[in-house]
Amino acid sequence: MEEAYNRIAIERKLRGLSQQELADAIRVSRKTISTIETRRFTPSVVVALKLAYYFEMPVETLFTLTKE
Amino acid sequence: MKHSARNPYDGWTPDLQVQALKRCTYAVFIATFGTGSLLLSTWFELSVALDIMLFFCMIVSFTVAGIVYASTGMMSSSEPYGLVRFSDEYCREIIFKGYRAVAWWLTALLLMGFILGDILVSSMGFEAMSISKTAGIYILLTALIWAGSVSRALSDNADEDTTEEARD
């Protein structure tokens, strides 16, 4: 099964945010953010879009099928 | 969000949901212990002292489980007196993982029972179990497997945030 890679940890750290701050901003739990970052949980389209809107970047930049 | 309309305090935050789920698993573990004590004292002919001890364990377990459940924060949800709904995606995911674990483990146990049940009964001198005892054991196992699966997923702290330390 193909896995999705993501840049959430990188983008979050670039903006100096903690996992809790990001979680509060998009109204999910900190656990959701931490498990997405460690790729133990693949989020739904809704959460992926919320993250993309928050970081102001296309969702396909934030989530990819190939490791950068 | 949908629950805000029913609950004006809107206290059912995603982080509270994670905490509530964790405490709910503790309540399930404790209640399972109480139910196990009840079933043991009902099914087997035990000495009076052991019966009293199991009865005491049952009362304490159900009381503590009730207190733990009351402290989960589920009263902040949109349905405080009904079926609690989790809106956080990770909570929903691990609840479903728990159900999946229950399905797999119970199917495996049923398969083992189907293959080895008669052999165990004849070779080890077990009495054939009644349907009610089998159902009781399955209820206990279902609760334990679900709570174990969920609490294992929640207690994994390998993903703790280090950004705060990095900032300092």
Tab-separated table of N, CA and C in Angstrom, chain A residues 15-67:
chain	number	residue	atom	x	y	z
A	15	ARG	N	7.570	28.011	10.993
A	15	ARG	CA	6.733	29.106	11.519
A	15	ARG	C	6.843	29.230	13.039
A	16	GLY	N	7.685	28.387	13.647
A	16	GLY	CA	7.899	28.462	15.096
A	16	GLY	C	6.687	28.083	15.924
A	17	LEU	N	5.888	27.171	15.389
A	17	LEU	CA	4.676	26.753	16.101
A	17	LEU	C	4.903	25.443	16.840
A	18	SER	N	4.206	25.287	17.956
A	18	SER	CA	4.223	23.987	18.629
A	18	SER	C	3.077	23.150	18.049
A	19	GLN	N	3.117	21.856	18.323
A	19	GLN	CA	2.034	20.989	17.841
A	19	GLN	C	0.688	21.445	18.411
A	20	GLN	N	0.712	21.863	19.693
A	20	GLN	CA	-0.529	22.295	20.345
A	20	GLN	C	-1.099	23.544	19.672
A	21	GLU	N	-0.226	24.482	19.330
A	21	GLU	CA	-0.695	25.717	18.682
A	21	GLU	C	-1.317	25.417	17.319
A	22	LEU	N	-0.661	24.533	16.573
A	22	LEU	CA	-1.202	24.163	15.267
A	22	LEU	C	-2.537	23.424	15.431
A	23	ALA	N	-2.566	22.516	16.409
A	23	ALA	CA	-3.797	21.746	16.658
A	23	ALA	C	-4.951	22.675	17.025
A	24	ASP	N	-4.685	23.634	17.892
A	24	ASP	CA	-5.730	24.590	18.298
A	24	ASP	C	-6.203	25.431	17.110
A	25	ALA	N	-5.249	25.779	16.240
A	25	ALA	CA	-5.595	26.643	15.098
A	25	ALA	C	-6.538	25.940	14.126
A	26	ILE	N	-6.364	24.632	13.952
A	26	ILE	CA	-7.247	23.954	12.972
A	26	ILE	C	-8.279	23.067	13.679
A	27	ARG	N	-8.401	23.209	14.987
A	27	ARG	CA	-9.412	22.513	15.795
A	27	ARG	C	-9.342	20.989	15.681
A	28	VAL	N	-8.126	20.471	15.909
A	28	VAL	CA	-7.964	19.021	16.074
A	28	VAL	C	-7.147	18.815	17.349
A	29	SER	N	-6.967	17.564	17.766
A	29	SER	CA	-6.172	17.326	18.975
A	29	SER	C	-4.684	17.342	18.641
A	30	ARG	N	-3.866	17.574	19.687
A	30	ARG	CA	-2.417	17.559	19.474
A	30	ARG	C	-1.960	16.181	18.994
A	31	LYS	N	-2.651	15.163	19.494
A	31	LYS	CA	-2.327	13.791	19.105
A	31	LYS	C	-2.532	13.590	17.598
A	32	THR	N	-3.559	14.245	17.061
A	32	THR	CA	-3.807	14.139	15.614
A	32	THR	C	-2.605	14.696	14.851
A	33	ILE	N	-2.143	15.873	15.271
A	33	ILE	CA	-0.996	16.499	14.588
A	33	ILE	C	0.249	15.622	14.726
A	34	SER	N	0.512	15.158	15.949
A	34	SER	CA	1.745	14.391	16.165
A	34	SER	C	1.737	13.079	15.386
A	35	THR	N	0.580	12.436	15.301
A	35	THR	CA	0.547	11.158	14.571
A	35	THR	C	0.574	11.369	13.053
A	36	ILE	N	0.070	12.522	12.594
A	36	ILE	CA	0.190	12.823	11.145
A	36	ILE	C	1.665	13.065	10.817
A	37	GLU	N	2.331	13.833	11.679
A	37	GLU	CA	3.746	14.158	11.430
A	37	GLU	C	4.621	12.909	11.382
A	38	THR	N	4.315	11.957	12.258
A	38	THR	CA	5.133	10.733	12.287
A	38	THR	C	4.592	9.668	11.326
A	39	ARG	N	3.626	10.032	10.516
A	39	ARG	CA	3.018	9.180	9.483
A	39	ARG	C	2.391	7.910	10.061
A	40	ARG	N	1.956	7.991	11.307
A	40	ARG	CA	1.235	6.852	11.863
A	40	ARG	C	-0.267	6.994	11.600
A	41	PHE	N	-0.657	8.147	11.126
A	41	PHE	CA	-2.070	8.399	10.844
A	41	PHE	C	-2.178	9.263	9.595
A	42	THR	N	-2.965	8.801	8.647
A	42	THR	CA	-3.189	9.578	7.430
A	42	THR	C	-4.513	10.318	7.594
A	43	PRO	N	-4.476	11.639	7.546
A	43	PRO	CA	-5.708	12.396	7.820
A	43	PRO	C	-6.705	12.335	6.666
A	44	SER	N	-7.922	12.746	6.962
A	44	SER	CA	-8.953	12.822	5.917
A	44	SER	C	-8.679	14.033	5.042
A	45	VAL	N	-9.420	14.123	3.961
A	45	VAL	CA	-9.280	15.270	3.049
A	45	VAL	C	-9.597	16.571	3.792
A	46	VAL	N	-10.563	16.507	4.695
A	46	VAL	CA	-10.966	17.720	5.431
A	46	VAL	C	-9.795	18.271	6.241
A	47	VAL	N	-9.134	17.394	7.007
A	47	VAL	CA	-8.004	17.855	7.831
A	47	VAL	C	-6.826	18.266	6.932
A	48	ALA	N	-6.609	17.523	5.853
A	48	ALA	CA	-5.515	17.879	4.921
A	48	ALA	C	-5.752	19.269	4.341
A	49	LEU	N	-6.996	19.558	3.986
A	49	LEU	CA	-7.311	20.881	3.430
A	49	LEU	C	-7.195	21.976	4.489
A	50	LYS	N	-7.609	21.672	5.714
A	50	LYS	CA	-7.470	22.653	6.796
A	50	LYS	C	-5.997	23.012	6.986
A	51	LEU	N	-5.142	21.983	6.956
A	51	LEU	CA	-3.696	22.222	7.120
A	51	LEU	C	-3.155	23.039	5.948
A	52	ALA	N	-3.591	22.675	4.743
A	52	ALA	CA	-3.110	23.392	3.553
A	52	ALA	C	-3.550	24.860	3.595
A	53	TYR	N	-4.791	25.116	3.978
A	53	TYR	CA	-5.276	26.506	4.078
A	53	TYR	C	-4.495	27.252	5.147
A	54	TYR	N	-4.238	26.562	6.265
A	54	TYR	CA	-3.534	27.227	7.355
A	54	TYR	C	-2.114	27.620	6.928
A	55	PHE	N	-1.432	26.702	6.238
A	55	PHE	CA	-0.054	26.984	5.811
A	55	PHE	C	-0.010	27.783	4.492
A	56	GLU	N	-1.176	28.043	3.939
A	56	GLU	CA	-1.304	28.801	2.684
A	56	GLU	C	-0.454	28.205	1.576
A	57	MET	N	-0.646	26.929	1.350
A	57	MET	CA	0.060	26.246	0.269
A	57	MET	C	-0.845	25.145	-0.294
A	58	PRO	N	-0.600	24.734	-1.523
A	58	PRO	CA	-1.445	23.682	-2.101
A	58	PRO	C	-1.317	22.379	-1.310
A	59	VAL	N	-2.414	21.652	-1.253
A	59	VAL	CA	-2.417	20.427	-0.457
A	59	VAL	C	-1.419	19.401	-1.009
A	60	GLU	N	-1.192	19.442	-2.339
A	60	GLU	CA	-0.252	18.468	-2.927
A	60	GLU	C	1.210	18.819	-2.632
A	61	THR	N	1.440	20.035	-2.144
A	61	THR	CA	2.802	20.389	-1.693
A	61	THR	C	3.014	19.877	-0.266
A	62	LEU	N	1.934	19.941	0.491
A	62	LEU	CA	2.012	19.511	1.895
A	62	LEU	C	2.028	17.980	2.008
A	63	PHE	N	1.261	17.341	1.160
A	63	PHE	CA	1.196	15.867	1.165
A	63	PHE	C	1.647	15.345	-0.199
A	64	THR	N	2.585	14.417	-0.172
A	64	THR	CA	3.065	13.841	-1.440
A	64	THR	C	3.134	12.319	-1.322
A	65	LEU	N	3.232	11.679	-2.471
A	65	LEU	CA	3.360	10.213	-2.464
A	65	LEU	C	4.820	9.774	-2.524
A	66	THR	N	5.703	10.734	-2.778
A	66	THR	CA	7.127	10.394	-2.826
A	66	THR	C	7.879	11.187	-1.766
A	67	LYS	N	8.899	10.555	-1.220
A	67	LYS	CA	9.692	11.220	-0.181
A	67	LYS	C	10.618	12.235	-0.830
